[in-house]
Coordinates of C-alpha atoms and ligand atoms in Angstrom, one line a residue:
M171 CA 113.9 82.6 99.6
K172 CA 115.5 80.2 102.3
R173 CA 116.9 81.9 105.6
R174 CA 120.4 80.4 105.0
S175 CA 120.7 81.7 101.6
F176 CA 119.3 84.8 102.9
V177 CA 121.6 85.1 105.4
K178 CA 124.7 84.5 103.1
K179 CA 124.1 87.3 100.6
A180 CA 123.8 89.7 103.8
T181 CA 127.8 91.1 104.1
I182 CA 129.9 91.3 106.7
S183 CA 129.2 94.7 107.5
S184 CA 125.2 94.6 107.5
F185 CA 126.2 92.0 110.6
A186 CA 127.8 94.5 111.9
T187 CA 125.4 97.0 111.7
L188 CA 123.0 94.6 113.2
I189 CA 124.9 93.7 116.0
G190 CA 125.6 97.4 116.8
A191 CA 129.1 96.3 116.6
E192 CA 132.4 96.1 114.6
I193 CA 132.9 92.3 113.8
I194 CA 136.7 92.8 113.8
F195 CA 139.0 90.5 111.1
G196 CA 135.5 90.6 109.5
S197 CA 137.2 89.6 106.1
N198 CA 138.8 86.0 108.0
I199 CA 135.3 85.3 109.4
L200 CA 134.4 81.6 107.3
E201 CA 131.9 81.6 104.5
G202 CA 128.7 80.3 106.2
Y203 CA 129.5 81.7 109.6
V204 CA 126.1 83.6 110.9
P205 CA 126.9 85.7 114.3
L206 CA 125.1 84.0 117.3
A207 CA 123.0 87.5 117.8
L208 CA 121.6 86.5 114.4
Q209 CA 121.3 83.0 114.2
D210 CA 118.2 82.8 115.9
P211 CA 115.4 85.2 113.6
D212 CA 113.9 82.8 110.7
P213 CA 111.4 85.1 108.6
F214 CA 109.6 82.3 107.8
K215 CA 109.2 80.8 111.2
M216 CA 108.6 84.1 113.1
F217 CA 105.7 85.3 110.9
N218 CA 104.4 82.4 109.6
K219 CA 105.4 83.1 106.1
N220 CA 105.5 80.6 102.7
K221 CA 108.6 79.7 102.1
E222 CA 108.5 81.1 98.7
M223 CA 108.0 84.9 100.2
V224 CA 111.0 87.1 99.0
V225 CA 112.9 88.7 101.6
L226 CA 113.9 92.5 100.5
N227 CA 114.9 93.4 104.0
D228 CA 115.1 92.4 107.4
K229 CA 116.2 95.9 109.1
P230 CA 113.2 96.4 109.3
W231 CA 111.4 93.8 108.2
N232 CA 110.2 93.8 104.6
M233 CA 109.0 90.5 102.7
E234 CA 107.0 90.1 99.1
A235 CA 105.0 87.6 97.6
Q236 CA 105.2 86.1 94.2
A237 CA 101.9 86.6 91.5
H238 CA 101.2 82.5 91.8
L239 CA 101.3 82.8 96.1
L240 CA 98.6 85.0 95.7
D241 CA 96.0 82.9 93.8
D242 CA 93.5 82.5 97.0
E243 CA 90.3 84.8 96.8
I244 CA 91.3 85.8 100.5
T245 CA 94.6 86.2 101.1
P246 CA 95.9 83.9 103.9
N247 CA 98.6 85.4 106.6
S248 CA 101.3 83.1 104.9
C249 CA 101.1 85.2 101.9
M250 CA 100.7 88.2 102.6
F251 CA 103.3 90.8 102.3
I252 CA 105.2 92.5 105.1
R253 CA 106.2 96.1 104.8
N254 CA 107.8 97.7 108.2
N255 CA 109.0 101.2 108.4
G256 CA 110.6 100.9 112.0
L257 CA 111.2 97.8 114.6
I258 CA 108.0 95.6 115.5
P259 CA 106.9 96.4 119.3
E260 CA 108.7 94.4 121.4
S261 CA 105.8 93.9 124.1
I262 CA 102.2 94.3 123.3
D263 CA 100.1 94.1 126.8
V264 CA 96.5 94.6 125.0
K265 CA 94.8 94.4 128.6
S266 CA 96.6 98.0 129.1
W267 CA 96.4 98.9 125.4
V268 CA 94.6 102.5 124.8
L269 CA 93.1 103.8 121.5
K270 CA 92.9 107.5 122.1
I271 CA 91.2 110.2 120.1
D272 CA 92.7 113.2 120.2
G273 CA 93.7 116.2 118.1
E274 CA 93.0 120.0 117.5
S275 CA 89.3 119.3 115.4
V276 CA 88.1 116.0 118.5
V277 CA 85.3 118.0 120.4
K278 CA 86.5 115.9 123.7
E279 CA 89.6 113.9 124.0
K280 CA 88.4 110.1 124.6
T281 CA 90.4 106.8 125.3
Y282 CA 89.2 103.4 124.6
T283 CA 90.1 99.9 125.9
L284 CA 90.1 97.0 123.3
A285 CA 87.1 95.8 125.0
E286 CA 85.5 99.0 125.4
L287 CA 86.0 99.6 121.2
K288 CA 84.8 95.9 120.9
S289 CA 81.5 96.4 123.3
K290 CA 80.6 99.7 122.4
F291 CA 80.5 100.1 118.2
K292 CA 79.2 97.5 116.1
Q293 CA 81.4 95.2 114.2
Y294 CA 81.7 94.6 110.3
T295 CA 83.7 92.6 108.2
Y296 CA 85.2 93.9 104.8
Q297 CA 87.4 92.4 102.5
L298 CA 90.0 95.5 101.6
T299 CA 92.4 95.5 98.8
I300 CA 96.2 96.7 100.5
E301 CA 98.7 97.9 98.3
C302 CA 102.0 99.2 99.1
G303 CA 102.5 102.6 97.0
G304 CA 106.0 101.3 96.2
N305 CA 104.9 97.9 94.5
G306 CA 106.6 97.8 91.5
R307 CA 109.3 99.9 92.5
S308 CA 111.6 97.7 91.1
E309 CA 111.2 98.3 87.1
F310 CA 112.0 102.3 87.7
N311 CA 114.7 103.6 86.1
P312 CA 116.9 105.8 87.3
P313 CA 116.2 103.4 90.0
A314 CA 114.0 104.8 93.3
Q315 CA 115.6 104.0 96.8
G316 CA 113.4 101.7 99.1
N317 CA 112.8 98.2 99.0
Q318 CA 112.5 96.9 95.5
W319 CA 109.3 95.8 95.3
T320 CA 108.4 93.5 92.0
I321 CA 104.3 93.0 91.9
G322 CA 103.9 90.8 95.4
A323 CA 103.1 94.2 98.2
V324 CA 99.2 93.6 97.3
H325 CA 97.0 91.8 99.2
C326 CA 93.0 91.3 100.1
A327 CA 92.2 89.9 103.2
S328 CA 88.8 90.0 105.6
W329 CA 89.3 92.5 108.0
T330 CA 86.8 93.1 111.1
G331 CA 86.4 95.7 113.5
V332 CA 84.4 99.1 114.3
R333 CA 84.3 101.9 111.5
L334 CA 86.7 104.4 112.2
R335 CA 83.8 106.7 111.5
D336 CA 81.8 105.5 114.8
V337 CA 84.8 106.0 117.0
L338 CA 85.6 109.5 115.7
E339 CA 81.7 110.2 116.1
D340 CA 81.2 109.2 119.5
A341 CA 84.4 111.7 120.8
G342 CA 82.7 114.3 118.7
I343 CA 84.2 116.2 114.7
K344 CA 84.8 119.8 114.9
N345 CA 83.6 121.3 112.0
N346 CA 86.7 122.7 110.7
A347 CA 88.3 118.8 111.0
V348 CA 90.3 118.3 107.5
Y349 CA 92.4 114.8 108.4
I350 CA 93.1 112.5 110.5
G351 CA 96.9 110.9 111.6
Y352 CA 97.7 107.5 112.7
H353 CA 99.9 107.0 115.8
A354 CA 101.1 103.3 116.3
A355 CA 103.3 101.7 119.2
D356 CA 106.4 100.7 117.1
I357 CA 110.0 101.7 117.2
H358 CA 112.0 104.0 115.1
L359 CA 115.2 101.8 114.2
S360 CA 117.1 104.5 115.7
R361 CA 115.2 103.5 119.1
D362 CA 115.0 107.0 119.3
P363 CA 111.4 107.4 121.9
K364 CA 111.0 110.6 120.4
K365 CA 111.0 109.5 116.6
E366 CA 108.3 107.4 114.9
P367 CA 108.7 105.2 112.4
I368 CA 105.8 106.5 110.7
S369 CA 102.5 108.4 111.2
R370 CA 100.1 109.0 108.2
G371 CA 96.3 109.6 107.7
C372 CA 93.4 110.2 105.2
P373 CA 91.3 113.3 104.6
M374 CA 88.0 113.5 106.2
S375 CA 86.3 112.2 103.7
K376 CA 87.8 108.9 103.4
A377 CA 88.3 108.4 107.4
L378 CA 84.3 108.4 107.4
Q379 CA 83.9 105.6 104.6
D380 CA 82.4 102.7 105.3
E381 CA 84.6 100.3 104.7
T382 CA 87.5 102.3 106.9
L383 CA 87.7 100.3 110.2
I384 CA 89.4 100.4 113.0
A385 CA 89.9 95.9 112.7
F386 CA 91.2 93.8 115.2
K387 CA 91.0 90.5 113.2
M388 CA 91.9 89.5 110.2
N389 CA 91.0 86.5 108.5
G390 CA 88.4 85.8 111.5
E391 CA 91.5 85.4 113.7
D392 CA 93.9 87.8 115.7
I393 CA 95.6 90.1 113.6
P394 CA 99.1 88.6 113.4
L395 CA 102.0 90.7 115.4
V396 CA 104.0 91.8 112.2
H397 CA 100.1 92.8 110.3
G398 CA 99.3 95.4 113.5
Y399 CA 98.3 93.6 116.3
P400 CA 96.6 94.0 118.5
L401 CA 94.5 97.0 116.4
R402 CA 95.3 98.8 113.2
L403 CA 93.5 101.1 110.9
V404 CA 92.7 99.6 107.5
A405 CA 91.7 101.7 104.5
G406 CA 90.9 99.9 101.3
G407 CA 91.9 100.9 97.8
W408 CA 94.8 103.8 99.2
P409 CA 98.5 103.2 99.8
A410 CA 98.7 100.8 102.2
S411 CA 100.9 103.5 104.6
V412 CA 97.4 105.0 105.7
S413 CA 96.7 101.3 106.9
G414 CA 98.4 102.1 110.3
K415 CA 99.2 99.2 112.2
W416 CA 99.8 99.1 116.1
L417 CA 97.2 101.6 116.3
N418 CA 97.1 103.2 119.5
R419 CA 96.1 107.1 119.0
I420 CA 94.6 108.8 116.3
S421 CA 94.5 112.9 116.1
I422 CA 91.6 114.5 114.0
R423 CA 93.5 117.9 112.4
N424 CA 92.8 120.8 111.5
I425 CA 95.9 120.6 108.7
I426 CA 96.9 118.3 106.8
H427 CA 98.6 115.8 108.9
D428 CA 102.0 116.4 109.5
G429 CA 103.4 113.1 110.9
E430 CA 106.5 111.4 109.9
K431 CA 106.1 110.3 106.1
M432 CA 103.2 113.0 105.1
G433 CA 105.9 115.2 104.1
G434 CA 109.1 115.0 101.1
D435 CA 109.1 112.4 98.6
S436 CA 107.3 110.3 101.1
Y437 CA 104.0 108.6 99.1
R438 CA 103.9 112.0 97.7
V439 CA 104.5 112.5 93.9
P440 CA 105.0 115.2 91.1
C441 CA 101.5 116.6 90.6
K442 CA 102.2 117.4 86.9
P443 CA 104.4 114.2 84.9
I444 CA 108.1 114.8 85.1
E445 CA 111.2 113.8 83.2
P446 CA 113.0 110.3 84.3
G447 CA 115.7 111.5 87.1
E448 CA 113.9 115.5 87.5
K449 CA 114.5 117.1 90.7
I450 CA 111.1 119.4 91.9
K451 CA 110.3 121.4 94.3
D452 CA 108.6 120.8 97.5
E453 CA 105.4 122.6 96.8
D454 CA 105.4 120.5 93.3
Y455 CA 104.8 117.3 95.2
C456 CA 100.9 115.8 95.6
I457 CA 100.0 113.6 98.0
I458 CA 99.1 109.8 96.5
E459 CA 95.1 109.3 97.2
S460 CA 93.4 106.3 95.7
M461 CA 96.0 104.1 94.1
P462 CA 95.1 103.5 90.1
V463 CA 93.7 100.4 88.1
K464 CA 96.1 97.1 88.3
S465 CA 95.5 93.5 88.0
L466 CA 97.3 90.2 88.7
I467 CA 97.6 86.5 86.7
T468 CA 97.9 84.5 89.8
Y469 CA 97.1 81.1 87.7
P470 CA 99.5 79.6 86.3
K471 CA 102.7 80.4 87.7
S472 CA 104.6 82.5 84.8
G473 CA 107.1 79.6 82.8
A474 CA 104.2 77.3 82.6
I475 CA 103.9 74.5 79.1
I476 CA 100.7 73.2 77.9
N477 CA 100.3 70.8 75.2
K478 CA 99.2 71.8 71.7
G479 CA 95.6 72.1 71.5
K480 CA 94.9 71.9 75.0
T481 CA 93.0 75.0 76.4
L482 CA 94.6 77.0 79.1
N483 CA 92.0 78.6 82.0
I484 CA 94.2 81.6 83.6
R485 CA 92.5 83.4 86.7
G486 CA 93.9 86.0 88.8
H487 CA 92.2 89.5 90.3
A488 CA 91.9 92.9 89.9
W489 CA 91.5 96.1 91.0
A490 CA 91.0 100.1 91.1
G491 CA 91.9 101.8 94.3
E492 CA 88.3 103.8 95.0
L493 CA 86.6 102.4 91.7
E494 CA 85.6 99.4 90.7
V495 CA 87.1 97.1 87.6
T496 CA 84.5 97.0 85.0
K497 CA 86.4 95.2 82.1
M498 CA 89.2 92.9 82.2
E499 CA 91.5 91.9 79.2
Y500 CA 94.1 89.7 78.6
S501 CA 96.8 89.5 75.0
I502 CA 98.6 86.7 74.0
D503 CA 100.4 88.7 71.1
Y504 CA 102.0 91.7 72.9
G505 CA 99.2 93.9 73.3
S506 CA 98.3 93.6 69.4
T507 CA 94.9 92.0 70.1
W508 CA 92.9 91.8 73.4
K509 CA 89.7 89.5 74.3
M510 CA 87.6 90.0 77.0
C511 CA 88.4 87.9 80.5
T512 CA 85.4 87.2 82.9
I513 CA 85.4 89.6 85.7
E514 CA 83.5 89.6 89.0
K515 CA 82.0 92.0 90.9
P516 CA 84.1 92.9 94.5
K517 CA 82.4 91.3 97.8
N518 CA 82.0 94.3 98.9
R519 CA 83.6 98.1 98.1
L520 CA 87.4 98.3 97.6
A521 CA 87.8 94.1 97.6
W522 CA 89.6 92.8 94.6
Q523 CA 87.6 91.4 91.7
H524 CA 88.6 87.7 90.5
F525 CA 89.2 86.8 87.1
K526 CA 89.7 84.4 84.9
A527 CA 89.6 83.7 80.9
S528 CA 89.8 80.2 78.6
I529 CA 93.4 80.8 76.5
D530 CA 93.4 78.6 72.8
F531 CA 97.1 79.5 71.5
P532 CA 97.0 79.6 67.5
Q533 CA 100.4 77.0 67.3
T534 CA 103.2 75.9 69.0
G535 CA 105.9 78.3 70.8
Y536 CA 106.3 80.9 73.2
Y537 CA 103.6 83.5 74.4
E538 CA 103.3 86.0 77.1
V539 CA 99.5 86.5 78.6
W540 CA 99.4 90.0 79.7
A541 CA 96.6 91.4 81.5
K542 CA 94.5 94.8 81.5
A543 CA 91.8 96.3 83.9
T544 CA 89.9 99.0 83.1
D545 CA 88.4 101.2 85.8
S546 CA 84.9 102.3 86.1
N547 CA 86.3 105.8 84.4
G548 CA 87.6 104.3 81.6
K549 CA 91.2 104.2 82.4
A550 CA 93.0 100.7 81.8
Q551 CA 96.1 99.8 82.9
P552 CA 99.1 101.2 80.9
M553 CA 101.6 98.3 79.6
L554 CA 104.7 99.7 80.8
L555 CA 106.2 101.5 83.3
P556 CA 104.0 104.9 83.8
G557 CA 105.2 108.3 85.2
W558 CA 108.8 107.9 86.5
N559 CA 108.7 109.4 89.8
P560 CA 111.5 110.2 92.7
K561 CA 110.3 107.1 94.9
G562 CA 108.8 104.7 92.3
Y563 CA 105.4 104.8 93.5
L564 CA 102.0 103.7 91.1
N565 CA 103.6 101.2 89.1
N566 CA 100.9 99.6 87.3
A567 CA 101.9 98.4 84.2
C568 CA 100.0 95.3 83.4
H569 CA 101.1 92.2 84.8
R570 CA 102.3 88.9 82.4
I571 CA 103.5 85.6 82.2
A572 CA 105.8 83.1 79.8
V573 CA 103.5 80.0 78.6
K574 CA 105.3 77.7 76.2
V575 CA 102.7 75.8 74.2
K576 CA 104.4 72.3 73.1
Ligands
MTE856 N1 102.6 101.4 112.6 C1 102.8 101.1 111.0 N2 102.0 100.9 110.7 C2 102.3 100.9 108.6 C3 103.5 100.8 108.4 C4 104.3 100.8 109.6 O1 106.4 100.5 109.6 N3 104.6 101.1 110.6 N4 104.0 100.5 107.2 C5 102.7 101.3 106.3 C6 103.3 100.8 104.8 S1 104.4 101.5 104.0 C7 102.8 99.3 104.0 S2 102.8 99.0 102.4 C8 101.7 98.8 105.0 C9 102.0 97.1 104.8 O2 101.1 96.5 105.6 P1 101.4 94.4 105.8 O3 103.1 94.8 107.0 O4 100.5 94.2 107.0 O5 101.2 94.5 104.7 O6 101.4 99.2 106.6 C10 101.4 100.3 107.1 N5 101.2 100.6 108.1
MO857 MO1 103.8 100.7 102.1

C-alpha cells in the first residue's frame, strides 16, 4: 500500500490521537488533507521497505510482507515484516549502550559494552526463521484482536552475534535458574517510562541453545533500527516475540519470567482445545514455545496464468519451529491427492528450508496450488484453520495460490 492511500484510510479521529489533540471541525477537513504533524513519516522510505509491503498499523508501526515478496532464500530487509509493541527508541548512543545481565539467578551482575561483547566472545552467524505468533490471525472467527496478519509475518534473515549462552555463563548461572527475560529500550505507547511495551523470554533450555544469539548484525550489516539496532536477541523457531529488539538487559530468573506480555492471553493459548469464542481461566493458558510446521509458496504470485501444456515450476520455504521439515507436498485438487515437492535441508538448524516442484496440469481451467509441509515428528499442516484461541495465534493452515491454465 502506498503512503497516500494509507493516510487516506486513516480517519480524522485517528489523526487526532496521533497528534494528541482534538481536531476541531474535523468533519470539515478537506478530503486528502493531512495534518502537518503527519506529513513526514513515509514508512516505506523510513524503514527501507518494498512498496508492496502492507501497513497494518502506524502507532505502533506494523507492516507485513506478501508471499511473493518472501521469495529470496535469505529475506532482505526490504521484505521483512515489522512488529512493534511500542515506539522505536528515539536516540541510540552506541558508545554508551550496555547490555546488563542480572536477575535472581545470576552469580554476579555484569554489564558489557557493545565493543566488549564483540571482542570477548566468539561470533556466530545463523539463518534463523522468526515468525510472529499471530501470523495468520486474520482468518480466525470470532475475530481476534490485534494486528490482522495474513501470511506475511515471517522472515528468515542471516544473524550474526554472540551466543546468549556464552554471555550468561560468563556472568554465571545459578542452579535454580529456570528462565531468562529480556528488557529493551523501546518506549511504551503511553510514554510512561515506568512501563515496558514488552518484556518476554524463554526457558533456560532454549536460552542455552547454540543458535540463540545476541545479535548485532543482520544480513552482514548493522541491524536496521526498526529491527532492533544495535542489539537484539534472536531465538529462531519460537514466537518472534521472544526475539527482543533494542536489547539492553537480560535477567536470569528463578521463576518463569513475569515481564510485560508474559501473562493473560498474550502469546499464550488454551492448554486444551476450546470452542470458538469460549472464555477460559488464566490457569488454563499455556505459553507458546516452538512454532508449528508451516510453508509458503513464494513463486509464482497468486493469480499466475500459464499456457496449456506448459509446466509450472513453483517454489517456496517451509519451517517447523524447533523441528525440521521432512516432507513437502503439493495438491492441485483441493487436497484430494498430493504429490511430492523436493525439499532442501536447512542451512543450519532453525533456518527455513527451500522447496520446489514442477507441476503439469491435466487440462485448462482454474486451479489452486496448495502446499503442505510435514515435520520430523510426522505432524503436517492442517488444510484448514487449526484450533481457535482468544488471540488468534498459531494459524499454520496450508498456503494456496490461484493459477489459471489457458
Ligand atoms: N523490544 C521489543 N522487541 C520486540 C518487539 C517489541 O515490540 N519490542 N516485538 C516482538 C514481536 S511481537 C515480534 S513479532 C518481533 C518482530 O520482529 P521484527 O519487527 O524485526 O520483524 O519482535 C519482537 N521483539
Ligand atoms: Mo509478534
